[in-house]
Amino acid sequence: MTALTRRNLGLASGMAAAVALSAGAMIAFSASAAPAAEPGQPAPDFTGTTATGEEVSLSDFAGKTVILEWTNDGCPFVQKHYADPPQNMQGLQARAGEDDIVWLQVISSAPGTQGHVDGDRAIEINEGRSAAPTHVILDPSGDIGRLYEAKTTPHMFIIEPDSDIAYAGAIDSIPSSRVSDIETAENYVTAALDALEAGEPVQTSWAAPYGCSVKYE
């Protein structure tokens, strides 16, 4: 009986250990699966190289509102919002400049994929479409994109002066590549900026992003 009891105890201990290991694995999996950048959470800091060869970090802009825009000039959904007229993205960038908001355009296309450009080409593209981001960050490794789980171009994030994310997701409410839809869509970025300026809660803090997939390696 004593031997049997010890055996049972051994089995029970083994099962308990297995359960503990399984629970630990589930916790680790859940933690790794949790979004790295979501509304209400601190924006992950990063350092990147700009199209002009500078190094900038998100923390450089502490105390300011920051907008992140994932882009790919070959994507028709990006082309929609840069079309002239109505210059939808350019208009948002102009407003940001007037309001002392930092606009960081991020290009996470890997070498050999759609949208991958060097610094000179990135600058040329923006000049050709009258775009005016504060900086263009080249992210060919995709490290910054993966940190933010950027899924599409465009994919937008608004970061408050206290470094919390106020908005993440689609630029507007109509997931199409038709320029004609811009006029009737609700622009989530504009709405979030209006709310922040008025000191009010952002009503839509997340919307499913739409566009071309980010061209990671």
Short mmCIF file of C-alpha atoms in Angstrom, two decimals:
data_model
loop_
_atom_site.label_atom_id
_atom_site.label_comp_id
_atom_site.label_asym_id
_atom_site.label_seq_id
_atom_site.Cartn_x
_atom_site.Cartn_y
_atom_site.Cartn_z
CA MET A 1 0.00 0.00 0.00
CA THR A 2 2.83 2.32 0.90
CA ALA A 3 4.52 1.74 -2.46
CA LEU A 4 1.26 2.34 -4.27
CA THR A 5 0.70 5.54 -2.36
CA ARG A 6 4.15 6.77 -3.23
CA ARG A 7 3.55 5.88 -6.85
CA ASN A 8 0.27 7.79 -6.81
CA LEU A 9 1.96 10.71 -5.18
CA GLY A 10 4.66 10.60 -7.83
CA LEU A 11 2.07 10.54 -10.57
CA ALA A 12 0.17 13.38 -8.93
CA SER A 13 3.35 15.42 -8.64
CA GLY A 14 4.18 14.76 -12.27
CA MET A 15 0.70 15.78 -13.38
CA ALA A 16 0.89 18.95 -11.28
CA ALA A 17 4.22 19.79 -12.85
CA ALA A 18 2.82 19.19 -16.32
CA VAL A 19 -0.16 21.41 -15.58
CA ALA A 20 2.16 24.12 -14.28
CA LEU A 21 4.33 23.87 -17.39
CA SER A 22 1.26 23.97 -19.62
CA ALA A 23 -0.07 27.02 -17.79
CA GLY A 24 3.30 28.69 -18.12
CA ALA A 25 3.38 27.91 -21.82
CA MET A 26 -0.12 29.33 -22.25
CA ILE A 27 0.85 32.50 -20.43
CA ALA A 28 3.98 32.89 -22.56
CA PHE A 29 1.93 32.29 -25.71
CA SER A 30 -0.72 34.79 -24.65
CA ALA A 31 1.89 37.38 -23.85
CA SER A 32 3.62 36.96 -27.19
CA ALA A 33 0.28 37.01 -29.02
CA ALA A 34 -0.93 40.21 -27.36
CA PRO A 35 -0.80 43.29 -29.61
CA ALA A 36 2.37 45.29 -29.08
CA ALA A 37 0.70 48.59 -29.92
CA GLU A 38 -2.96 49.13 -29.13
CA PRO A 39 -5.06 52.12 -28.03
CA GLY A 40 -4.70 53.03 -24.38
CA GLN A 41 -1.26 51.43 -24.14
CA PRO A 42 2.16 53.14 -24.25
CA ALA A 43 3.55 53.34 -27.77
CA PRO A 44 6.63 51.12 -28.15
CA ASP A 45 9.77 53.21 -28.57
CA PHE A 46 11.95 52.67 -31.62
CA THR A 47 14.90 54.16 -33.44
CA GLY A 48 15.05 54.33 -37.22
CA THR A 49 17.04 55.86 -40.05
CA THR A 50 15.32 58.53 -42.09
CA ALA A 51 15.45 59.11 -45.83
CA THR A 52 18.01 61.86 -45.21
CA GLY A 53 20.26 59.56 -43.17
CA GLU A 54 19.39 60.83 -39.70
CA GLU A 55 18.63 58.60 -36.75
CA VAL A 56 15.40 59.43 -34.97
CA SER A 57 13.65 57.78 -32.04
CA LEU A 58 10.02 58.03 -31.04
CA SER A 59 11.22 59.23 -27.64
CA ASP A 60 12.76 62.27 -29.33
CA PHE A 61 9.23 63.62 -29.66
CA ALA A 62 8.02 63.07 -26.09
CA GLY A 63 5.45 65.70 -25.16
CA LYS A 64 4.15 66.00 -28.74
CA THR A 65 1.39 64.30 -30.67
CA VAL A 66 2.90 61.87 -33.20
CA ILE A 67 1.26 60.25 -36.21
CA LEU A 68 2.70 57.08 -37.74
CA GLU A 69 1.76 56.27 -41.33
CA TRP A 70 2.79 53.01 -42.97
CA THR A 71 3.09 53.54 -46.70
CA ASN A 72 3.99 51.87 -50.01
CA ASP A 73 3.85 54.06 -53.10
CA GLY A 74 2.98 51.11 -55.36
CA CYS A 75 -0.16 50.21 -53.40
CA PRO A 76 -3.45 51.38 -54.97
CA PHE A 77 -4.93 52.05 -51.51
CA VAL A 78 -2.04 54.40 -50.75
CA GLN A 79 -2.38 55.97 -54.20
CA LYS A 80 -6.06 56.60 -53.44
CA HIS A 81 -5.25 58.76 -50.44
CA TYR A 82 -2.42 60.61 -52.20
CA ALA A 83 -4.43 61.21 -55.39
CA ASP A 84 -4.59 64.82 -56.61
CA PRO A 85 -7.35 65.80 -56.13
CA PRO A 86 -8.32 65.52 -53.30
CA GLN A 87 -4.85 65.08 -51.68
CA ASN A 88 -6.39 63.44 -48.64
CA MET A 89 -3.14 62.31 -46.99
CA GLN A 90 -1.37 65.53 -47.90
CA GLY A 91 -4.17 67.51 -46.26
CA LEU A 92 -3.75 65.56 -43.04
CA GLN A 93 -0.01 66.13 -43.13
CA ALA A 94 -0.54 69.86 -43.68
CA ARG A 95 -2.86 70.02 -40.67
CA ALA A 96 -0.28 68.15 -38.61
CA GLY A 97 2.38 70.67 -39.57
CA GLU A 98 0.15 73.60 -38.62
CA ASP A 99 -0.65 72.00 -35.24
CA ASP A 100 2.98 71.10 -34.42
CA ILE A 101 2.19 67.39 -34.73
CA VAL A 102 5.06 65.11 -35.73
CA TRP A 103 4.27 62.96 -38.77
CA LEU A 104 6.47 59.88 -39.23
CA GLN A 105 5.99 58.06 -42.51
CA VAL A 106 7.30 54.50 -42.28
CA ILE A 107 8.30 52.29 -45.23
CA SER A 108 8.63 48.66 -44.14
CA SER A 109 8.82 47.07 -47.61
CA ALA A 110 11.69 44.59 -47.74
CA PRO A 111 14.30 44.75 -50.54
CA GLY A 112 12.93 43.35 -53.76
CA THR A 113 9.29 43.90 -52.77
CA GLN A 114 6.69 46.46 -53.84
CA GLY A 115 7.31 49.83 -52.24
CA HIS A 116 10.95 49.29 -51.28
CA VAL A 117 12.89 52.49 -51.98
CA ASP A 118 16.10 54.16 -50.90
CA GLY A 119 16.18 57.54 -49.22
CA ASP A 120 16.58 59.60 -52.38
CA ARG A 121 13.66 57.86 -54.05
CA ALA A 122 11.45 58.27 -50.98
CA ILE A 123 12.14 62.01 -50.98
CA GLU A 124 11.50 62.20 -54.74
CA ILE A 125 8.14 60.43 -54.38
CA ASN A 126 6.97 62.79 -51.66
CA GLU A 127 8.09 65.87 -53.55
CA GLY A 128 6.22 64.64 -56.64
CA ARG A 129 2.94 64.32 -54.75
CA SER A 130 3.39 67.39 -52.52
CA ALA A 131 3.55 65.27 -49.38
CA ALA A 132 5.07 66.75 -46.24
CA PRO A 133 5.75 64.24 -43.47
CA THR A 134 8.12 65.40 -40.75
CA HIS A 135 10.38 62.40 -41.41
CA VAL A 136 10.36 59.35 -43.67
CA ILE A 137 11.69 56.33 -41.80
CA LEU A 138 13.15 53.50 -43.85
CA ASP A 139 12.44 50.13 -42.23
CA PRO A 140 13.53 47.49 -44.78
CA SER A 141 14.11 44.93 -42.02
CA GLY A 142 10.50 45.34 -40.93
CA ASP A 143 11.54 45.62 -37.28
CA ILE A 144 9.49 48.75 -36.59
CA GLY A 145 6.53 47.46 -38.57
CA ARG A 146 6.48 44.21 -36.65
CA LEU A 147 6.87 46.05 -33.35
CA TYR A 148 3.63 47.89 -34.14
CA GLU A 149 2.06 44.92 -35.92
CA ALA A 150 1.50 47.15 -38.94
CA LYS A 151 -0.55 45.06 -41.34
CA THR A 152 -1.48 47.24 -44.28
CA THR A 153 -0.57 50.32 -46.25
CA PRO A 154 -1.88 52.64 -45.10
CA HIS A 155 -1.98 51.75 -41.40
CA MET A 156 -2.26 54.71 -39.06
CA PHE A 157 -1.36 55.32 -35.41
CA ILE A 158 -1.87 58.47 -33.35
CA ILE A 159 0.29 58.80 -30.24
CA GLU A 160 -0.61 61.31 -27.55
CA PRO A 161 1.93 63.64 -25.88
CA ASP A 162 1.98 61.29 -22.86
CA SER A 163 3.12 58.51 -25.26
CA ASP A 164 -0.14 56.52 -25.08
CA ILE A 165 -1.72 55.36 -28.33
CA ALA A 166 -4.96 57.25 -28.98
CA TYR A 167 -5.88 55.66 -32.30
CA ALA A 168 -4.76 52.69 -34.40
CA GLY A 169 -6.08 51.29 -37.66
CA ALA A 170 -7.63 52.38 -40.93
CA ILE A 171 -7.47 55.94 -42.16
CA ASP A 172 -11.23 55.96 -42.81
CA SER A 173 -14.43 53.94 -42.85
CA ILE A 174 -14.66 52.81 -46.50
CA PRO A 175 -12.17 50.03 -47.31
CA SER A 176 -11.79 50.60 -51.03
CA SER A 177 -9.20 51.92 -53.46
CA ARG A 178 -11.73 54.29 -55.07
CA VAL A 179 -10.83 57.96 -54.75
CA SER A 180 -14.53 58.83 -54.99
CA ASP A 181 -15.16 57.14 -51.63
CA ILE A 182 -12.98 59.59 -49.70
CA GLU A 183 -15.62 62.30 -49.66
CA THR A 184 -18.32 60.14 -48.06
CA ALA A 185 -16.09 58.14 -45.68
CA GLU A 186 -15.63 58.99 -42.02
CA ASN A 187 -11.98 59.92 -41.58
CA TYR A 188 -10.95 58.29 -38.31
CA VAL A 189 -7.67 60.18 -38.14
CA THR A 190 -9.39 63.55 -38.48
CA ALA A 191 -12.01 62.57 -35.89
CA ALA A 192 -9.36 61.45 -33.41
CA LEU A 193 -7.32 64.62 -33.85
CA ASP A 194 -10.46 66.75 -33.39
CA ALA A 195 -11.26 64.92 -30.15
CA LEU A 196 -7.74 65.27 -28.80
CA GLU A 197 -7.68 68.96 -29.64
CA ALA A 198 -10.99 69.43 -27.80
CA GLY A 199 -9.77 67.44 -24.80
CA GLU A 200 -12.43 64.80 -25.38
CA PRO A 201 -12.22 60.99 -25.55
CA VAL A 202 -11.56 59.50 -28.99
CA GLN A 203 -14.83 57.79 -29.89
CA THR A 204 -13.34 55.38 -32.44
CA SER A 205 -9.94 54.41 -31.11
CA TRP A 206 -9.47 51.34 -33.33
CA ALA A 207 -10.69 50.28 -36.76
CA ALA A 208 -9.59 47.32 -38.83
CA PRO A 209 -6.86 48.53 -41.18
CA TYR A 210 -7.33 48.03 -44.90
CA GLY A 211 -5.03 48.23 -47.89
CA CYS A 212 -2.12 46.24 -49.32
CA SER A 213 -0.31 43.93 -46.94
CA VAL A 214 2.96 45.31 -45.60
CA LYS A 215 5.69 43.65 -47.69
CA TYR A 216 7.82 42.12 -44.96
CA GLU A 217 10.66 39.71 -45.77
#
